[in-house]
Coordinates of C-alpha atoms in Angstrom, one line a residue:
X26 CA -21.3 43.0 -79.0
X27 CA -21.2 46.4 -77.4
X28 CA -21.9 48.6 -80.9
X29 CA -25.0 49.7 -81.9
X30 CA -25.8 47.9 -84.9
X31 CA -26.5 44.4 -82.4
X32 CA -28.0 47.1 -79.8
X33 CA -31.1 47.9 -82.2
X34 CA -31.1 45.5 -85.3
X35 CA -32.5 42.6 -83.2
X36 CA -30.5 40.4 -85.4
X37 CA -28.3 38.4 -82.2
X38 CA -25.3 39.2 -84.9
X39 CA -23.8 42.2 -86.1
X40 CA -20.4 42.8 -88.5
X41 CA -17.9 42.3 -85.6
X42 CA -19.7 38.8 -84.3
X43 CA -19.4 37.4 -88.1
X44 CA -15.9 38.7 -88.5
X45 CA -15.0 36.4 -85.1
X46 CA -17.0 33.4 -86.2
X47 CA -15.7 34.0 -89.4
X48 CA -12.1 33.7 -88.0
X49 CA -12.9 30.9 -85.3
X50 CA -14.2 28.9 -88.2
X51 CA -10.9 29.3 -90.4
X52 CA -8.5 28.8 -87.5
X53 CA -7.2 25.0 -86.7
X54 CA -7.6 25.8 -83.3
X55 CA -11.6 25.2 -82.6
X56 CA -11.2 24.0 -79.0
X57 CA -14.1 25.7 -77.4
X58 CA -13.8 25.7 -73.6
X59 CA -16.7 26.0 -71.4
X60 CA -16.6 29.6 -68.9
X61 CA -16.2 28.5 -65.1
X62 CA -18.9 30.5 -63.8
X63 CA -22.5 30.0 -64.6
X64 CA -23.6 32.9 -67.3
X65 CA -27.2 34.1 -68.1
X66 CA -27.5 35.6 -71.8
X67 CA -29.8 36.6 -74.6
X68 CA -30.6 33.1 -76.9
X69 CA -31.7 34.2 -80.6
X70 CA -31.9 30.6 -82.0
X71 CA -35.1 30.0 -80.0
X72 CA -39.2 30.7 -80.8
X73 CA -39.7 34.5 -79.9
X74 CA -36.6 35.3 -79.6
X75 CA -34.6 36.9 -77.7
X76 CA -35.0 35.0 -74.5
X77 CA -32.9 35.1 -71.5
X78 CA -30.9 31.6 -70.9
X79 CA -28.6 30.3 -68.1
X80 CA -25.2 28.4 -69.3
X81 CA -23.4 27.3 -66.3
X82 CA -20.7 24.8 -65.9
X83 CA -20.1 21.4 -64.3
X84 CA -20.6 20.8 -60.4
X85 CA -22.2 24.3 -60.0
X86 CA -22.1 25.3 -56.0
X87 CA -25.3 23.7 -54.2
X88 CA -26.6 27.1 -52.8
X89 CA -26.6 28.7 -55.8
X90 CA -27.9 25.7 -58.5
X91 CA -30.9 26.4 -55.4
X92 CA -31.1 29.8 -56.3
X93 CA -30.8 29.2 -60.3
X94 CA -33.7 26.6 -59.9
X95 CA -36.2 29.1 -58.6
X96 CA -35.7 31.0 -61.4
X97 CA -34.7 29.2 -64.5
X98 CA -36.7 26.2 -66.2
X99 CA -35.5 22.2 -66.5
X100 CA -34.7 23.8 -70.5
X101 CA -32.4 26.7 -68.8
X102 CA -34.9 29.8 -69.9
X103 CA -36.1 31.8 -67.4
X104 CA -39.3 31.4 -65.9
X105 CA -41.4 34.3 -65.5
X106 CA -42.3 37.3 -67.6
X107 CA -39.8 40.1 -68.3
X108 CA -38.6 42.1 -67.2
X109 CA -39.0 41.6 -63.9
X110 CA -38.2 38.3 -63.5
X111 CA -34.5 39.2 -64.6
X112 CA -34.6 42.3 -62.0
X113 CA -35.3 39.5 -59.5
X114 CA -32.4 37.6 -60.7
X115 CA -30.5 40.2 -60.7
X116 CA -31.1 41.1 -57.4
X117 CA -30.7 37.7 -55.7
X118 CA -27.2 37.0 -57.6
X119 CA -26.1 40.6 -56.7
X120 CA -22.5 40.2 -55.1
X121 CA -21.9 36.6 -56.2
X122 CA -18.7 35.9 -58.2
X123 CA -20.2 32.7 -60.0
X124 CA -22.5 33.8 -61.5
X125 CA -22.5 36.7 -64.5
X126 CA -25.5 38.3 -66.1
X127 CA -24.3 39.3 -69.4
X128 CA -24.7 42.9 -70.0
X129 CA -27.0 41.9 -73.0
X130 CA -29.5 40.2 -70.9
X131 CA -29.2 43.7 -68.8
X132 CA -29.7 45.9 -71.4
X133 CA -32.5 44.2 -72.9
X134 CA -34.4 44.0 -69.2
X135 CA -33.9 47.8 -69.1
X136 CA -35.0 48.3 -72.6
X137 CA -38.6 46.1 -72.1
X138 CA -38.6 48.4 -68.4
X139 CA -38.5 51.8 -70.2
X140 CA -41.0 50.1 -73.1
X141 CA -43.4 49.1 -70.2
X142 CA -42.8 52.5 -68.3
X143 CA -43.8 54.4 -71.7
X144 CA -47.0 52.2 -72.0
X145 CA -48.1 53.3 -68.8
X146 CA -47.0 56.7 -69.2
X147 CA -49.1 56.8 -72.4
X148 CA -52.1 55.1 -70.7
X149 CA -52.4 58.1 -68.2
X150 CA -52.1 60.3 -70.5
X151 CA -54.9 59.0 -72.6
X152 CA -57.0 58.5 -69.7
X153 CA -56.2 62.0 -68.3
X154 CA -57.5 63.6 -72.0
X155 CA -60.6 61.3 -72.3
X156 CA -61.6 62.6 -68.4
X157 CA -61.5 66.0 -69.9
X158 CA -63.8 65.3 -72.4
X159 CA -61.3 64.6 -74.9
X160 CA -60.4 68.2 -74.8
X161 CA -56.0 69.5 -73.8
X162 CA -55.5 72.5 -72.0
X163 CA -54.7 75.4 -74.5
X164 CA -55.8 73.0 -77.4
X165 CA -58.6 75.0 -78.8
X166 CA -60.6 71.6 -80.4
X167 CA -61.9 68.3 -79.1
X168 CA -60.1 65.7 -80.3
X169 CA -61.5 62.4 -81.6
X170 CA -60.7 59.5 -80.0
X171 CA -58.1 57.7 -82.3
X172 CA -56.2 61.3 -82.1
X173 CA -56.7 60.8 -78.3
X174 CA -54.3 57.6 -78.4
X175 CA -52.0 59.3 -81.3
X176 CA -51.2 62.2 -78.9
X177 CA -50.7 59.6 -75.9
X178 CA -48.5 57.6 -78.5
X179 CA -46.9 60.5 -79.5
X180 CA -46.0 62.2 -75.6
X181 CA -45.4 59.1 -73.7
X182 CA -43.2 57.3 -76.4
X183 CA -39.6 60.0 -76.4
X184 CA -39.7 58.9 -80.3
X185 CA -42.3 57.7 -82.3
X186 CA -43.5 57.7 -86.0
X187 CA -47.8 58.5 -86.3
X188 CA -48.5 57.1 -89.4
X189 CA -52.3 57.8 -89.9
X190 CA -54.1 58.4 -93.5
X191 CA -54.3 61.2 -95.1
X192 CA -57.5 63.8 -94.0
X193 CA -56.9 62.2 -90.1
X194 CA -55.6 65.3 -87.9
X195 CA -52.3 64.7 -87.8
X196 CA -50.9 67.8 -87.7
X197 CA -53.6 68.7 -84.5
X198 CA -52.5 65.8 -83.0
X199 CA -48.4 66.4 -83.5
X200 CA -49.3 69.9 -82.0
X201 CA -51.5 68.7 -79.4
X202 CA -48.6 66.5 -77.8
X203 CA -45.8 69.1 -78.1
X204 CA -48.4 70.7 -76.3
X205 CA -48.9 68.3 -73.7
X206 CA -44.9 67.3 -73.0
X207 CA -44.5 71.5 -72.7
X208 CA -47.1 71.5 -70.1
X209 CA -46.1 68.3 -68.6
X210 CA -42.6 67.1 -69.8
X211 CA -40.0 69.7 -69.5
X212 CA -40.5 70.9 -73.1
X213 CA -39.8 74.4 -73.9
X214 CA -39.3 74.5 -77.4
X215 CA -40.6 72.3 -80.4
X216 CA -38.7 72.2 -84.3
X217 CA -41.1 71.3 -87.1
X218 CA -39.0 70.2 -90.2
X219 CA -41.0 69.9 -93.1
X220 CA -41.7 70.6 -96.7
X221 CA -41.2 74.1 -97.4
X222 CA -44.4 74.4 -99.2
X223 CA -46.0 73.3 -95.8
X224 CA -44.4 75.8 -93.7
X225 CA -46.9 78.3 -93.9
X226 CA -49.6 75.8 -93.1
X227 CA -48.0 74.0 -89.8
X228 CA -48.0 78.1 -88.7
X229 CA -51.5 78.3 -89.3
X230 CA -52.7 75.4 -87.8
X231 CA -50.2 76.6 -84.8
X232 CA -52.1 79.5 -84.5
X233 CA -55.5 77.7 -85.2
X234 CA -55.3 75.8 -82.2
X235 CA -53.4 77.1 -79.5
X236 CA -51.9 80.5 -78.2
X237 CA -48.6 79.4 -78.7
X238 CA -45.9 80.9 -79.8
X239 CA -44.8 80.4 -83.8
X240 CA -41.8 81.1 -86.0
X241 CA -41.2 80.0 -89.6
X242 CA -37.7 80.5 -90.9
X243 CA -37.1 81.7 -93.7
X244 CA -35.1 84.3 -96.2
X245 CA -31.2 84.7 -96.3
X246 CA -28.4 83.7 -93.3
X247 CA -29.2 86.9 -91.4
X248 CA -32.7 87.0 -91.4
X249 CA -32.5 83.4 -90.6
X250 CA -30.2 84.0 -87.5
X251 CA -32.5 86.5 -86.3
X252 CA -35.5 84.4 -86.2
X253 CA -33.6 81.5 -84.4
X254 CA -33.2 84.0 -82.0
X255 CA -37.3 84.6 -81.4
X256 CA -37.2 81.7 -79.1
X257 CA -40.7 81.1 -80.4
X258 CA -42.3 78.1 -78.8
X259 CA -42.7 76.5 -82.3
X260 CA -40.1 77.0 -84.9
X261 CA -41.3 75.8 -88.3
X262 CA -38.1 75.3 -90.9
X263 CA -37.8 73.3 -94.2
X264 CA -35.9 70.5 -94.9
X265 CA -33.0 72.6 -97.2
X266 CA -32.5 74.6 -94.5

């Protein structure tokens, strides 16, 4: 299914795929027929799921059953790791008309390709900090080095939840990766939503370590409107508002 409850639950079903089944299951008519072409798609009903799988049909073409052997196992699953090995398939059935790879199995190769390129991204990042000494340009403290890998977590990931204790630096290290993706990721402006009783303390530590830039919004619709307009590199606003 194309919606986005099947995109992200991780489920292999979704409300529309049990309203069909649903249907199919109360309709007389249960004749099932097989597609013509040979079809690679996402198995959920399989250990560490999902997996990619190849159906294909009866008296499949010699030269491509060839190409389908190189890359698909005696059970149908695909041989090597992902996702490259479904780029590779990819690749080689580009153009054919027999054989389909569903866009499920392509959306979930380019979903493990952006995971792997955000792991990477997040190892340079955390190897470009610890060369420093564990210290960030413009960050005025040295960080320790679990808060190295939060801000690498935290700058290489798009969107990502730091859940550390209490008492660990998050705060420094939410400002230290802002920080980082405005030096480095086309960043120019950061929204902290919190609290309002923390407002005044997210400015301070803003202030406390770096040279940056810091708004907290505040008072009635006007003066609120006019502090939007600061264009401070921070803007610090609570949750009501």
């Amino acid at each position: 299914c194309t919606c986005p409850d099947f995109a992200n639950n991780r489920l292999g079903t979704c409300k529309h795929i049990e309203a069909v089944l649903h249907k199919l299951r109360r309709s007389r008519r249960r004749r099932r027929s097989a597609p013509p072409v040979a079809v690679v798609h996402l198995d959920w009903q399989v250990q560490d799921a999902p997996k990619v799988r190849l159906h294909q049909p009866a008296g499949t073409d010699p030269e491509l059953q060839a190409l389908l052997d190189d890359h698909f196992d005696v059970s149908g699953l695909l041989r090597d790791p992902l996702p490259a090995a479904l780029f590779r398939l990819q690749a080689a059935v580009a153009g054919r008309s027999d054989c389909v790879v569903g866009e499920d199995a392509r959306r979930h190769g380019e979903q493990l390709g952006a995971w792997a390129a955000q792991r990477e991204r997040g190892r340079f990042i955390s190897d470009q900090i610890k060369r420093a000494g564990r210290h960030l340009p413009g960050i005025r403290a040295q960080l320790y080095p679990y808060q190295v890998e939060g801000v690498a977590h935290l700058a290489a990931r798009g969107r990502a939840l730091l859940a550390d204790d209490m008492g660990l630096g998050k705060t420094l290290q939410t400002i230290a990766a802002t920080s980082w993706l405005m030096d480095h990721g086309n960043v120019t402006r950061a929204l902290i939503v919190c609290p309002a009783s923390l407002k005044a303390q997210w400015a301070r530590e803003i202030g406390r370590f770096t040279d940056r830039t810091v708004q907290v919004v505040q008072g009635n619709a006007a003066a609120r409107l006019v502090q939007y307009r600061q264009q401070a590199e921070f803007t610090v606003v609570n949750y009501e508002l």
